[in-house]
Amino acid sequence: LVDKAVFDWSPGAAVAGAMAYLVLGWVVYDGICRVFGRKPDGSVGGDLKVGIGVFVYTCVAAWIACHLFAGRAAFLLTGAMLATVMSANVLMVIIPGQRKVVAALRAKQPVDPNLGKRGKQRSVHNTYFTMPVLIAMLSNHYGMVTQHRLNWLVLVLLMLAGALIRLFFVLRHKAPPRWEIAAAAIAILAGVAWLVAPPKSDPAPAVAAIPVSFAQVQAVVGERCAMCHNAQVVSKNIQLHTPELIASHAQQIYQQAVVLKTMPMNNATQITDAERALLGRWYEAGAPPR
């Protein structure tokens, strides 16, 4: 949860903040549905207003999460917030509404039509939340997404593309394929891919010409990486406490610490950009073991 470069707070406060984030997600969402989803006559409606309100709140929530929590945690929490809303829709609106309808039918009393309308509205929302939740939950595999300087915007765009894809498949059952919707989703994904692509930055000629010794590499890895990758603590089944192990994992070091910059986790050991560049020059020179 905690990345001090994003927001410096205690683990306990971060946990409390995460729980509040999930609870507020449901409270605000439910409030939007009840306030903006009510017609002047008191019936359930206003789908466009509710949709806009939910989208705006999701954008705001993603921005808040990415400015309070570590990138990976921010993406997971946003996905968990929407998943919590989906679960609460079923447990607190859809199922209770169905029970009231069944009870009214059994008692041969008039059925409140708003119960069905409200249940359908929340069910439709759950349909469109499915892909955004899946995207947010899988995001931890892609450091260039969660660690991007505009990660909140990347998250919003990815979730929007997911919702559009879901919309495309829903509408296929009602009318001819809406290819413009699919094209919009593809365009958003292409734009995100361009935005998060790791830049190819060539070092200054004077810096690039300086050879990197293996001793320098070992010093950086020993100080920044080995505390979580050693004989006693073998995170992700990787050990980096000997020269042989460092050399054998050169590609993973380059990928995780230099290109994606996902390691060290939340930069807990405060590795510097200069040290990342040094590791990069070592690998690009062939990762000599000595």
PDB file of N, CA, C and O in Angstrom, residues 9-39:
ATOM      1  N   TRP A   9       2.854   7.816   4.579  1.00  0.00           N
ATOM      2  CA  TRP A   9       2.033   7.613   5.760  1.00  0.00           C
ATOM      3  C   TRP A   9       2.303   6.230   6.327  1.00  0.00           C
ATOM      4  O   TRP A   9       2.956   5.403   5.702  1.00  0.00           O
ATOM      5  N   SER A  10       1.811   5.993   7.520  1.00  0.00           N
ATOM      6  CA  SER A  10       2.106   4.743   8.216  1.00  0.00           C
ATOM      7  C   SER A  10       1.311   3.595   7.618  1.00  0.00           C
ATOM      8  O   SER A  10       0.255   3.809   7.005  1.00  0.00           O
ATOM      9  N   PRO A  11       1.783   2.355   7.802  1.00  0.00           N
ATOM     10  CA  PRO A  11       1.024   1.202   7.314  1.00  0.00           C
ATOM     11  C   PRO A  11      -0.395   1.147   7.877  1.00  0.00           C
ATOM     12  O   PRO A  11      -1.340   0.830   7.154  1.00  0.00           O
ATOM     13  N   GLY A  12      -0.534   1.445   9.163  1.00  0.00           N
ATOM     14  CA  GLY A  12      -1.867   1.418   9.762  1.00  0.00           C
ATOM     15  C   GLY A  12      -2.808   2.427   9.124  1.00  0.00           C
ATOM     16  O   GLY A  12      -3.978   2.125   8.858  1.00  0.00           O
ATOM     17  N   ALA A  13      -2.299   3.634   8.876  1.00  0.00           N
ATOM     18  CA  ALA A  13      -3.126   4.651   8.234  1.00  0.00           C
ATOM     19  C   ALA A  13      -3.477   4.247   6.814  1.00  0.00           C
ATOM     20  O   ALA A  13      -4.594   4.499   6.326  1.00  0.00           O
ATOM     21  N   ALA A  14      -2.524   3.621   6.114  1.00  0.00           N
ATOM     22  CA  ALA A  14      -2.780   3.184   4.739  1.00  0.00           C
ATOM     23  C   ALA A  14      -3.856   2.108   4.693  1.00  0.00           C
ATOM     24  O   ALA A  14      -4.732   2.124   3.815  1.00  0.00           O
ATOM     25  N   VAL A  15      -3.813   1.169   5.646  1.00  0.00           N
ATOM     26  CA  VAL A  15      -4.839   0.128   5.711  1.00  0.00           C
ATOM     27  C   VAL A  15      -6.207   0.752   5.983  1.00  0.00           C
ATOM     28  O   VAL A  15      -7.209   0.402   5.335  1.00  0.00           O
ATOM     29  N   ALA A  16      -6.256   1.686   6.933  1.00  0.00           N
ATOM     30  CA  ALA A  16      -7.525   2.360   7.235  1.00  0.00           C
ATOM     31  C   ALA A  16      -8.018   3.132   6.015  1.00  0.00           C
ATOM     32  O   ALA A  16      -9.217   3.139   5.710  1.00  0.00           O
ATOM     33  N   GLY A  17      -7.088   3.786   5.317  1.00  0.00           N
ATOM     34  CA  GLY A  17      -7.470   4.515   4.112  1.00  0.00           C
ATOM     35  C   GLY A  17      -8.009   3.599   3.036  1.00  0.00           C
ATOM     36  O   GLY A  17      -8.971   3.944   2.335  1.00  0.00           O
ATOM     37  N   ALA A  18      -7.406   2.422   2.890  1.00  0.00           N
ATOM     38  CA  ALA A  18      -7.871   1.463   1.889  1.00  0.00           C
ATOM     39  C   ALA A  18      -9.278   0.974   2.205  1.00  0.00           C
ATOM     40  O   ALA A  18     -10.135   0.876   1.316  1.00  0.00           O
ATOM     41  N   MET A  19      -9.536   0.686   3.483  1.00  0.00           N
ATOM     42  CA  MET A  19     -10.874   0.231   3.864  1.00  0.00           C
ATOM     43  C   MET A  19     -11.910   1.333   3.652  1.00  0.00           C
ATOM     44  O   MET A  19     -13.017   1.086   3.163  1.00  0.00           O
ATOM     45  N   ALA A  20     -11.538   2.567   4.001  1.00  0.00           N
ATOM     46  CA  ALA A  20     -12.451   3.689   3.792  1.00  0.00           C
ATOM     47  C   ALA A  20     -12.723   3.895   2.307  1.00  0.00           C
ATOM     48  O   ALA A  20     -13.846   4.230   1.906  1.00  0.00           O
ATOM     49  N   TYR A  21     -11.701   3.684   1.489  1.00  0.00           N
ATOM     50  CA  TYR A  21     -11.842   3.825   0.036  1.00  0.00           C
ATOM     51  C   TYR A  21     -12.896   2.863  -0.498  1.00  0.00           C
ATOM     52  O   TYR A  21     -13.730   3.231  -1.335  1.00  0.00           O
ATOM     53  N   LEU A  22     -12.874   1.620  -0.015  1.00  0.00           N
ATOM     54  CA  LEU A  22     -13.834   0.622  -0.474  1.00  0.00           C
ATOM     55  C   LEU A  22     -15.251   0.967  -0.002  1.00  0.00           C
ATOM     56  O   LEU A  22     -16.216   0.866  -0.773  1.00  0.00           O
ATOM     57  N   VAL A  23     -15.369   1.369   1.260  1.00  0.00           N
ATOM     58  CA  VAL A  23     -16.692   1.682   1.806  1.00  0.00           C
ATOM     59  C   VAL A  23     -17.279   2.914   1.119  1.00  0.00           C
ATOM     60  O   VAL A  23     -18.458   2.932   0.724  1.00  0.00           O
ATOM     61  N   LEU A  24     -16.464   3.952   0.967  1.00  0.00           N
ATOM     62  CA  LEU A  24     -16.954   5.177   0.337  1.00  0.00           C
ATOM     63  C   LEU A  24     -17.352   4.928  -1.116  1.00  0.00           C
ATOM     64  O   LEU A  24     -18.274   5.573  -1.633  1.00  0.00           O
ATOM     65  N   GLY A  25     -16.654   3.999  -1.769  1.00  0.00           N
ATOM     66  CA  GLY A  25     -17.016   3.682  -3.146  1.00  0.00           C
ATOM     67  C   GLY A  25     -18.465   3.255  -3.249  1.00  0.00           C
ATOM     68  O   GLY A  25     -19.211   3.729  -4.124  1.00  0.00           O
ATOM     69  N   TRP A  26     -18.907   2.376  -2.347  1.00  0.00           N
ATOM     70  CA  TRP A  26     -20.300   1.933  -2.369  1.00  0.00           C
ATOM     71  C   TRP A  26     -21.241   3.050  -1.938  1.00  0.00           C
ATOM     72  O   TRP A  26     -22.294   3.253  -2.562  1.00  0.00           O
ATOM     73  N   VAL A  27     -20.887   3.777  -0.891  1.00  0.00           N
ATOM     74  CA  VAL A  27     -21.764   4.831  -0.384  1.00  0.00           C
ATOM     75  C   VAL A  27     -22.017   5.894  -1.450  1.00  0.00           C
ATOM     76  O   VAL A  27     -23.160   6.305  -1.700  1.00  0.00           O
ATOM     77  N   VAL A  28     -20.946   6.347  -2.112  1.00  0.00           N
ATOM     78  CA  VAL A  28     -21.100   7.392  -3.129  1.00  0.00           C
ATOM     79  C   VAL A  28     -21.848   6.846  -4.338  1.00  0.00           C
ATOM     80  O   VAL A  28     -22.750   7.504  -4.875  1.00  0.00           O
ATOM     81  N   TYR A  29     -21.488   5.644  -4.783  1.00  0.00           N
ATOM     82  CA  TYR A  29     -22.177   5.047  -5.935  1.00  0.00           C
ATOM     83  C   TYR A  29     -23.671   4.904  -5.662  1.00  0.00           C
ATOM     84  O   TYR A  29     -24.518   5.277  -6.491  1.00  0.00           O
ATOM     85  N   ASP A  30     -24.017   4.343  -4.502  1.00  0.00           N
ATOM     86  CA  ASP A  30     -25.428   4.146  -4.164  1.00  0.00           C
ATOM     87  C   ASP A  30     -26.148   5.482  -4.082  1.00  0.00           C
ATOM     88  O   ASP A  30     -27.309   5.604  -4.518  1.00  0.00           O
ATOM     89  N   GLY A  31     -25.474   6.500  -3.541  1.00  0.00           N
ATOM     90  CA  GLY A  31     -26.073   7.827  -3.484  1.00  0.00           C
ATOM     91  C   GLY A  31     -26.335   8.401  -4.872  1.00  0.00           C
ATOM     92  O   GLY A  31     -27.389   9.013  -5.112  1.00  0.00           O
ATOM     93  N   ILE A  32     -25.382   8.204  -5.799  1.00  0.00           N
ATOM     94  CA  ILE A  32     -25.578   8.677  -7.172  1.00  0.00           C
ATOM     95  C   ILE A  32     -26.796   8.012  -7.801  1.00  0.00           C
ATOM     96  O   ILE A  32     -27.627   8.667  -8.448  1.00  0.00           O
ATOM     97  N   CYS A  33     -26.921   6.702  -7.607  1.00  0.00           N
ATOM     98  CA  CYS A  33     -28.048   5.974  -8.184  1.00  0.00           C
ATOM     99  C   CYS A  33     -29.374   6.447  -7.602  1.00  0.00           C
ATOM    100  O   CYS A  33     -30.375   6.580  -8.329  1.00  0.00           O
ATOM    101  N   ARG A  34     -29.391   6.709  -6.311  1.00  0.00           N
ATOM    102  CA  ARG A  34     -30.654   7.082  -5.667  1.00  0.00           C
ATOM    103  C   ARG A  34     -31.039   8.539  -5.929  1.00  0.00           C
ATOM    104  O   ARG A  34     -32.222   8.859  -6.046  1.00  0.00           O
ATOM    105  N   VAL A  35     -30.050   9.421  -6.027  1.00  0.00           N
ATOM    106  CA  VAL A  35     -30.349  10.845  -6.216  1.00  0.00           C
ATOM    107  C   VAL A  35     -30.608  11.161  -7.688  1.00  0.00           C
ATOM    108  O   VAL A  35     -31.619  11.770  -8.046  1.00  0.00           O
ATOM    109  N   PHE A  36     -29.671  10.745  -8.551  1.00  0.00           N
ATOM    110  CA  PHE A  36     -29.796  11.074  -9.971  1.00  0.00           C
ATOM    111  C   PHE A  36     -30.607  10.041 -10.748  1.00  0.00           C
ATOM    112  O   PHE A  36     -30.964  10.280 -11.892  1.00  0.00           O
ATOM    113  N   GLY A  37     -30.867   8.894 -10.121  1.00  0.00           N
ATOM    114  CA  GLY A  37     -31.651   7.866 -10.797  1.00  0.00           C
ATOM    115  C   GLY A  37     -33.112   7.892 -10.425  1.00  0.00           C
ATOM    116  O   GLY A  37     -33.807   6.878 -10.535  1.00  0.00           O
ATOM    117  N   ARG A  38     -33.604   9.029 -10.019  1.00  0.00           N
ATOM    118  CA  ARG A  38     -35.014   9.160  -9.637  1.00  0.00           C
ATOM    119  C   ARG A  38     -35.689  10.207 -10.517  1.00  0.00           C
ATOM    120  O   ARG A  38     -35.233  11.346 -10.613  1.00  0.00           O
ATOM    121  N   LYS A  39     -36.774   9.817 -11.169  1.00  0.00           N
ATOM    122  CA  LYS A  39     -37.529  10.734 -12.012  1.00  0.00           C
ATOM    123  C   LYS A  39     -38.392  11.656 -11.151  1.00  0.00           C
ATOM    124  O   LYS A  39     -38.604  11.388  -9.958  1.00  0.00           O
TER     125      LYS A  39
END
